[in-house]
Amino acid sequence: MPEASQSPSIITAAMLAIGDELLSGRTKDKNIGHLADLLTLSGIDLKEVRIVADEEDAIVEALNALRLRYDYVFTSGGIGPTHDDITADAVSKAFGVPCIYDPDAMKLLADMYKRREMEFTDARQRMARMPEGARHIPNPVSTAPGFIIGNVHVMAGVPQVFQAMVDNVLPTLRLGAKMLSRALPCPYGEGDIGTLLAEVQKAHPQTSIGSYPKYDGQRFSTEIVVRARDPQILDAAAEAVAEMIAGIDRAKTPTNPTADA
Amino acid sequence: MPEASQSPSIITAAMLAIGDELLSGRTKDKNIGHLADLLTLSGIDLKEVRIVADEEDAIVEALNALRLRYDYVFTSGGIGPTHDDITADAVSKAFGVPCIYDPDAMKLLADMYKRREMEFTDARQRMARMPEGARHIPNPVSTAPGFIIGNVHVMAGVPQVFQAMVDNVLPTLRLGAKMLSRALPCPYGEGDIGTLLAEVQKAHPQTSIGSYPKYDGQRFSTEIVVRARDPQILDAAAEAVAEMIAGIDRAKTPTNPTADA
C-alpha cells in the first residue's frame, strides 16, 4: 500500500495528463475536471496536476516526482496504437522494468479483432504493451486495457475511455475521510467580504474557507466554499459565513423607519 | 532576457494554474486551453502545465522549477483580495524579495474605488501587493493589476480578467519561429493507420506528426496533425499523410470491374 499520506484518513493523489495536443491548445482537456470531481466524492485529495508533452524524459521525470509524493497517480493519454503513444514505454522506464507485449492483453485484443473481422496489425498490437507485472484496467469501450503499476494508474486520453477506466479504478482505491463542503452564494465581491471572511477563517481553523469570484461582465459576486472533514465543524463555520453575509446585508440596507404604524 | 531555450528561434513556456477549486473539481479550468491557443499562434511552445493548491510551499516549489527551465512562465489565480489569495506572497518568496503594497497599484485602486464611491478596504488593498520591483500587467476589466517579475507573468484566475491580461502580455513577449500545423481528418482508427503513419513520420524527421483518436460512441476515427516550422517541410509531410490515407481508401474499396462497357 502507498505510504505517502500524512495521516491514515488523508489520501492524496496527483494526475499527469500526457499529450502534445493539450499543450498546443488543439484539444481542450476534459479529463482533469472529471477526475477531480470523482476523487473529491471519494474523499481523495487531488493535490497536483501536471500536463506534459509526448516526450519520454518529460513523462518519466513528472511521473517519478508525483508517484513518490502522493498516494495515487492517475495518468491520461498516450496508450494508443500510434508512434506518438509512448506512455507505456515511459512508465516502464520510470519504474525500471521492461515494457512487454502483455500476453493477456494480446489475447483480449486478438479475440476482439477476430470477432470484428479486422486485422490485428502491428500498430494495434502496440496497445498490448505495458510494464512487466502491471495489472489491467478494463476498458469496456474499446477493449485495449489501461494498467496499474505500483500506485500509478495509466488510462486513455479519449474522454469516453478515460471515464470508463476511472469507473473501473475507483472501487479499488482506499477511500479517505471525505472532505465535506458547503457552498454559500454571496452577492458581494471579494473586496467587500475579504477582511470579514479572513476573521471567520481564523475563528474556524479546522476548516478551509475559499472564496471564488464570479464576474458577470458588470460586477463581481462570490461563491464562498467551506470545507471540513467533520460535519459539526463544517456546520459551525458555514453558519458563521452566513451570519457574516447577513451582517453585510443589514449594513448595506438603509434603515427603513416605518412612519407611524 | 531569459536564456533557457535551446535555440534562438525556439521559445518555451510553462503555465502554473493556482487554486484549490481547480483540484476539487468545483471550477473547471478555462485558462489553460486559452493560453495554449494564443501561445501556439505566437510561436511559443507551451511545454508544461502544473495545477497546484493555494499553498505557499506548493506554489514556490512549482514556480521555481518552472521559471528556471522555461523562457516564460504564466500563472493564473490567487491574486484577489481574500485570505486564500496568496500568490503575490508565494511569488515574492520564490524570488526572495519582499512582498509590498505597490504604490502605483495602491493609487490605481484608491482612485477607482473613490470614483465608484466604494470603501478601499484592507481586503481590497491586498490586491496592490506584489513582489518589490515587479511591473504591472494592466487589467482593463477590474483595475487590480497582474504583475511581471523576471520571466514570470502573474495573472488573475477569473477567465475574463485572465484573458484581458494575456492580451496585454502577449505583445511584450519575444515571438518564436511559429510552429505551423496542418490537420488532416482521417476516417480510419489509429489501429488501421498506426504502422503506416510511423513510416511517414520516419521519412519526415523534421516534422512532428500526431494522431488524435476520436470516438463517436460507435467507432474511432482520427485527426492527424502534422507540425513543422518550415512550410515546405510541412507541405511535403502533409502530402505524404494524404497519400497514405488515399492508399488505405483504395485498399478498402472493392474493385468494381465493369461488366462489359
XYZ file of C-alpha atoms in Angstrom, chain A residues 20-29 32-34 36-37 40 45-55 58 61-62 69 80-85 113 116 118-119 121-124 127 141-142 158 160-161 181-183 189-195 197-198 201 208-220 223 225 227 252, chain B residues 20-29 32-34 36-37 40 45-55 58 61-62 69 80-85 113 116 118-119 121-124 127 141-142 158 160-161 181-183 189-195 197-198 201 208-220 223 225 227 252:
162
model
C 1.169 17.470 -27.221
C -2.379 18.283 -28.253
C -3.237 19.562 -24.756
C -0.262 21.929 -24.802
C -0.891 23.213 -28.333
C -4.499 24.022 -27.475
C -5.798 21.709 -30.186
C -7.527 19.564 -27.573
C -9.152 21.138 -24.539
C -8.704 18.739 -21.635
C -8.785 16.699 -15.234
C -12.079 18.185 -14.091
C -13.813 14.817 -14.342
C -11.170 15.962 -9.755
C -14.928 15.644 -9.248
C -13.443 14.685 -4.257
C -7.385 14.881 -2.165
C -6.145 15.738 -5.638
C -3.077 17.805 -4.746
C -1.384 18.441 -8.064
C -1.881 18.097 -11.792
C 0.756 18.229 -14.476
C 0.389 18.295 -18.230
C 3.412 17.232 -20.250
C 4.169 16.557 -23.911
C 4.572 13.164 -25.598
C 8.274 13.155 -24.673
C 9.242 14.693 -19.556
C 10.515 12.894 -14.690
C 6.987 14.048 -13.870
C 4.967 12.135 -3.245
C -2.996 4.178 -28.298
C -1.511 2.344 -31.280
C 0.486 5.099 -32.991
C 4.153 6.065 -32.868
C 3.455 9.088 -30.659
C 1.818 6.899 -27.985
C -10.281 -8.021 -33.765
C -14.806 -7.878 -35.762
C -10.304 -6.842 -38.574
C -6.605 -7.361 -38.936
C -1.958 -5.060 -37.082
C 1.444 -4.277 -35.590
C 0.042 -0.888 -34.620
C -2.895 -2.475 -32.777
C -1.877 -1.353 -27.377
C -15.457 0.916 -24.555
C -12.681 -0.223 -26.882
C -10.120 9.861 -25.103
C -15.188 8.309 -23.011
C -12.492 5.692 -22.481
C -18.145 21.128 1.652
C -20.838 23.735 1.761
C -21.142 26.436 -0.899
C -17.405 40.970 -4.283
C -14.297 39.739 -2.539
C -13.256 43.278 -1.686
C -16.394 43.688 0.414
C -16.009 40.428 2.277
C -12.268 39.816 2.364
C -11.480 41.230 5.781
C -14.011 36.351 5.801
C -10.394 36.207 6.964
C -11.394 31.591 8.729
C -10.676 25.601 4.786
C -12.713 28.540 3.546
C -12.290 29.574 -0.055
C -13.948 32.354 -1.969
C -14.374 32.193 -5.698
C -15.073 35.420 -7.535
C -17.610 35.464 -10.315
C -17.827 38.195 -12.879
C -20.976 38.616 -14.963
C -19.487 41.284 -17.233
C -20.754 44.063 -14.962
C -19.957 43.247 -11.377
C -18.307 40.683 -9.151
C -19.175 31.853 -4.035
C -16.971 27.406 -0.047
C -14.622 22.624 3.590
C -25.963 47.880 3.220
C -7.930 24.652 -4.617
C -11.114 24.987 -6.659
C -9.408 23.558 -9.769
C -8.260 20.494 -7.830
C -11.593 19.880 -6.118
C -13.406 19.986 -9.449
C -15.605 22.883 -8.314
C -14.138 25.074 -11.061
C -13.315 23.642 -14.471
C -10.253 25.437 -15.770
C -5.010 26.609 -19.820
C -6.612 25.952 -23.197
C -6.945 29.667 -23.884
C -2.242 27.283 -25.134
C -4.096 28.545 -28.189
C 0.769 28.436 -30.301
C 5.997 26.324 -27.229
C 3.956 25.614 -24.111
C 5.945 22.693 -22.702
C 4.375 22.024 -19.319
C 1.398 22.966 -17.174
C 1.014 22.439 -13.466
C -2.015 22.955 -11.258
C -1.340 23.398 -7.544
C -3.392 24.298 -4.480
C -3.461 27.633 -2.651
C -0.499 26.521 -0.533
C 3.464 24.134 -3.387
C 8.322 24.905 -5.463
C 6.442 24.662 -8.739
C 13.561 25.704 -17.026
C -7.650 38.597 -5.327
C -8.452 40.311 -2.021
C -9.222 37.355 0.256
C -7.131 35.424 2.757
C -6.760 32.460 0.402
C -5.214 34.659 -2.296
C -12.853 52.895 -5.550
C -17.171 54.253 -7.571
C -16.758 52.397 -2.513
C -14.581 51.912 0.516
C -10.971 48.225 2.423
C -7.987 46.364 3.859
C -9.061 43.402 1.749
C -9.088 45.494 -1.441
C -4.784 43.440 -4.412
C -11.710 44.637 -16.577
C -11.398 45.267 -12.859
C -11.268 34.746 -13.404
C -12.429 37.340 -18.346
C -9.649 39.022 -16.374
C 0.441 22.819 -38.460
C -1.855 21.056 -40.852
C -4.741 18.884 -39.646
C -8.925 4.433 -36.447
C -5.390 4.550 -35.153
C -5.072 0.777 -35.385
C -5.575 0.984 -39.158
C -3.076 3.761 -39.711
C -0.525 3.309 -36.950
C 2.091 1.301 -38.805
C 1.876 6.651 -40.079
C 5.004 5.663 -38.178
C 6.958 10.098 -39.503
C 6.135 16.144 -35.595
C 3.163 14.045 -36.642
C 0.481 13.394 -34.066
C -2.717 11.421 -34.360
C -5.686 12.145 -32.185
C -8.353 9.493 -31.883
C -11.982 10.499 -31.896
C -14.757 8.265 -30.702
C -18.341 8.983 -31.690
C -19.850 6.316 -29.422
C -19.700 3.725 -32.214
C -16.355 3.844 -33.906
C -12.992 5.548 -33.855
C -7.328 13.564 -36.784
C -1.808 16.717 -37.260
C 3.635 20.197 -37.357
C -10.590 -0.790 -48.633
